[in-house]
XYZ file of N, CA and C in Angstrom:
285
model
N 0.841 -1.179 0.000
C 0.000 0.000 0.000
C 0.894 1.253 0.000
N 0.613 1.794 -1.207
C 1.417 3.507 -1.266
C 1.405 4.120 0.296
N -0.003 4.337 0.535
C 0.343 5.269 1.369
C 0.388 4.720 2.823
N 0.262 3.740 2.970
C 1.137 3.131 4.225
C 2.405 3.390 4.358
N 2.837 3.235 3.055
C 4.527 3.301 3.109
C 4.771 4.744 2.976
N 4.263 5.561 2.292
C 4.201 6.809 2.758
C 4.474 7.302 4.186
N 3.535 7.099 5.040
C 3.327 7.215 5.634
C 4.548 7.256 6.985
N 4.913 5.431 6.751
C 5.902 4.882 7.481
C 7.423 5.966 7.053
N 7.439 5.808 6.327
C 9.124 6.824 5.422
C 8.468 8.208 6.390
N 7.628 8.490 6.837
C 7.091 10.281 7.386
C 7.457 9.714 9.037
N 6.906 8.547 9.730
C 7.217 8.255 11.057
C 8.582 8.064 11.163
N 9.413 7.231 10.662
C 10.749 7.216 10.407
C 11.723 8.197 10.535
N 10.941 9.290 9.962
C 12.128 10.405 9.525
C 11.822 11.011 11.202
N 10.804 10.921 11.494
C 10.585 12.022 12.865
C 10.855 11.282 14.289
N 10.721 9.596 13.947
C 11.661 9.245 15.054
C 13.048 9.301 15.068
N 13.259 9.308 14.154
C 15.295 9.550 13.677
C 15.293 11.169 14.283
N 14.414 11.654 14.431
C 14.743 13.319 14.798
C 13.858 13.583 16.004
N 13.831 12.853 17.235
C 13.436 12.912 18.515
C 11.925 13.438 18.364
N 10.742 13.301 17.480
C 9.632 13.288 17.842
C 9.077 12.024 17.507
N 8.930 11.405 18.472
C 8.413 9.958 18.361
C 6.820 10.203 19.097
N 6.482 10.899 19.631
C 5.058 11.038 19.937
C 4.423 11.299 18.510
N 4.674 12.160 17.506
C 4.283 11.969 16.006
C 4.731 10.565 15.914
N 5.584 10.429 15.660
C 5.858 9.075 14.533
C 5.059 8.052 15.180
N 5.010 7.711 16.676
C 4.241 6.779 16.871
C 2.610 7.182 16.329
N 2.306 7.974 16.392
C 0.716 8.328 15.858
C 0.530 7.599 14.149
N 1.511 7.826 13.615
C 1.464 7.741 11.956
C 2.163 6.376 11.646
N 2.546 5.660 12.876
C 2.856 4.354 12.576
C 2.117 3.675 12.994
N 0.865 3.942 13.614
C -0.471 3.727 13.707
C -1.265 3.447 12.932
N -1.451 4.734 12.502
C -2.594 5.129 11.025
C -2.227 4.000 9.808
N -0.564 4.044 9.516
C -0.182 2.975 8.334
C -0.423 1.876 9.017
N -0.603 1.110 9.739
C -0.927 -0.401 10.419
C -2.401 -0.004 10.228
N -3.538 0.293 10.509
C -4.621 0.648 10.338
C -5.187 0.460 8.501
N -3.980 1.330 8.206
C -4.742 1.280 6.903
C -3.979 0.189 5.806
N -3.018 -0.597 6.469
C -2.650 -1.817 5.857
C -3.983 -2.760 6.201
N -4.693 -2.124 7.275
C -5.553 -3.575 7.530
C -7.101 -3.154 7.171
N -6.484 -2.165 5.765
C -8.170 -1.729 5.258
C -9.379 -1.118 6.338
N -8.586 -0.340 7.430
C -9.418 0.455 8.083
C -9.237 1.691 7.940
N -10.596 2.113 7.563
C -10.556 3.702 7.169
C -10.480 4.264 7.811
N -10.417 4.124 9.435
C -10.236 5.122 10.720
C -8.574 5.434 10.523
N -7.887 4.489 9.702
C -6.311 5.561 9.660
C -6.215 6.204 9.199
N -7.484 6.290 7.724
C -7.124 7.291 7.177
C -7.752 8.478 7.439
N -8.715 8.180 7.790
C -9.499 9.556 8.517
C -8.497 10.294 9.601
N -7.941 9.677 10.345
C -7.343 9.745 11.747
C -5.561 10.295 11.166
N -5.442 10.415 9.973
C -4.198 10.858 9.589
C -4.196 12.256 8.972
N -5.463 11.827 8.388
C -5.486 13.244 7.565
C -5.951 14.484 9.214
N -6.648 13.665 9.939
C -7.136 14.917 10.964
C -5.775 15.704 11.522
N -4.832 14.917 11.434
C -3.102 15.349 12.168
C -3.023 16.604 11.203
N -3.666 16.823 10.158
C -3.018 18.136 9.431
C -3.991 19.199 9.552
N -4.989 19.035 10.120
C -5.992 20.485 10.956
C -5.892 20.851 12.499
N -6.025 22.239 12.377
C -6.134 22.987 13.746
C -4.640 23.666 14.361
N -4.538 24.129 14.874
C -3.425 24.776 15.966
C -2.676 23.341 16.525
N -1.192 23.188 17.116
C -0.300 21.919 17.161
C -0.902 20.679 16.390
N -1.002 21.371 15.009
C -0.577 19.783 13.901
C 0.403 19.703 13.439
N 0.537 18.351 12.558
C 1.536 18.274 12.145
C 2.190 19.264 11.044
N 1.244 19.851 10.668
C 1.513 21.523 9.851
C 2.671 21.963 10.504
N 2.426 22.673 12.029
C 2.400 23.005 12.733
C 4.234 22.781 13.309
N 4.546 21.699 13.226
C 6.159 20.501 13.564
C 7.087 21.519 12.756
N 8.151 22.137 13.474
C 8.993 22.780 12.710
C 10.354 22.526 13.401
N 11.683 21.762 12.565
C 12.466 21.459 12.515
C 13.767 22.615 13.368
N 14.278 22.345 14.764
C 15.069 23.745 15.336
C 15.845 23.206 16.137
N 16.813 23.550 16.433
C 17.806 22.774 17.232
C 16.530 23.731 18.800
N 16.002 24.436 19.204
C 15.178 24.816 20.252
C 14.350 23.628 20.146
N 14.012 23.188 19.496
C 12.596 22.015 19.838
C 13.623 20.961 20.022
N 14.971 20.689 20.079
C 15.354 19.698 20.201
C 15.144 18.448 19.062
N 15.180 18.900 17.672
C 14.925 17.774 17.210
C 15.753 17.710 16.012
N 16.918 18.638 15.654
C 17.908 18.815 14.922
C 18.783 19.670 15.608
N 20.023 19.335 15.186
C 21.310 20.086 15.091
C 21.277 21.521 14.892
N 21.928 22.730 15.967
C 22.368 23.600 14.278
C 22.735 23.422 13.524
N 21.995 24.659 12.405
C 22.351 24.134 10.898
C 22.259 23.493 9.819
N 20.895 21.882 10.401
C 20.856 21.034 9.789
C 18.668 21.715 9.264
N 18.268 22.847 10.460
C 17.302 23.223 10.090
C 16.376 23.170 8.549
N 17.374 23.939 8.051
C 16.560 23.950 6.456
C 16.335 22.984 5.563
N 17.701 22.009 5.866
C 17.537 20.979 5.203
C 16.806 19.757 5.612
N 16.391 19.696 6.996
C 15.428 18.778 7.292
C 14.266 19.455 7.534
N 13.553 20.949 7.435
C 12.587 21.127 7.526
C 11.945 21.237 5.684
N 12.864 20.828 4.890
C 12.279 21.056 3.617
C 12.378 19.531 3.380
N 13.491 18.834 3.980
C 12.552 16.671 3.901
C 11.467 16.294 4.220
N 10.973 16.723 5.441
C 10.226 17.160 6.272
C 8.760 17.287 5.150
N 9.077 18.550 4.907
C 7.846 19.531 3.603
C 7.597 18.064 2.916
N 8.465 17.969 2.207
C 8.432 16.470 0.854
C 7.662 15.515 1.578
N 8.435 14.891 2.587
C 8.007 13.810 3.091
C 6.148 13.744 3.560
N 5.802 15.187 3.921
C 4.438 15.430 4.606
C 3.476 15.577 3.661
N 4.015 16.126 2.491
C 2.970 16.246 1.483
C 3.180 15.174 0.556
N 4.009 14.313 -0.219
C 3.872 13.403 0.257
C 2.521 12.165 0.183
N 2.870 12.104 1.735
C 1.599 11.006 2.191
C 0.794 11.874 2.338
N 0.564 13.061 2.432
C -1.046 13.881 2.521
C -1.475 13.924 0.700
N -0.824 13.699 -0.115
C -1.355 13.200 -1.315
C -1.725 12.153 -2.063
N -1.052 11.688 -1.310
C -1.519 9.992 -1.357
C -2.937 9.833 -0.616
N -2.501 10.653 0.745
C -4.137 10.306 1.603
C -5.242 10.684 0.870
N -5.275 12.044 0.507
C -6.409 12.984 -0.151
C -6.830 11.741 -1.854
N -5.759 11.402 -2.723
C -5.740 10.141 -3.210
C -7.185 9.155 -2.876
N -6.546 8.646 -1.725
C -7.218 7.214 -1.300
C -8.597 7.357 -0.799
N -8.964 8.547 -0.259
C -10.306 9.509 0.231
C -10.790 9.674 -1.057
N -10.436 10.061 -2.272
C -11.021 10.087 -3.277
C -11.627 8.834 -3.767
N -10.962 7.515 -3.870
C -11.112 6.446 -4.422
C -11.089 5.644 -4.989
């Protein structure tokens, strides 16, 4: 499934960079929607509405989740990686 694996490559990158409270959420949703339940996908796409979403996740050696320096270049993997599986999701919501 595309966007399982999507998905997983997006948890990956953010446990490799000390937010594992995301990544565990979205390594959720892809187990969910490997097992043809639409609550992951509903429940993934909701991570990208409202005030602290995953929109929201910005790459800073202050949040503790990169280096100096390494900012731009993992907040623009980051970008790729998020949109991404949010195109794949919007995708699979279609049908």
């Amino acid at each position: 499934n595309e966007l399982a694996e999507a998905i997983e490559c997006l948890a990956h990158f953010l446990w490799e960079h000390n937010e594992s409270s995301w990544a565990d959420e979205l390594h959720q949703d892809a187990n969910w929607i490997r097992q043809d339940d639409r609550y992951g996908l509903d429940r993934f796409l909701a991570l990208f509405g409202g005030m602290g979403s995953l929109n929201d996740l910005v790459f800073h050696r202050m949040n503790r989740n990169c280096a100096s320096g390494e900012e731009a270049e993992l907040n623009e993997r980051f970008r790729v990686l998020r949109q991404d599986a949010w195109e794949k999701a919007q995708a699979a919501r279609r049908g």
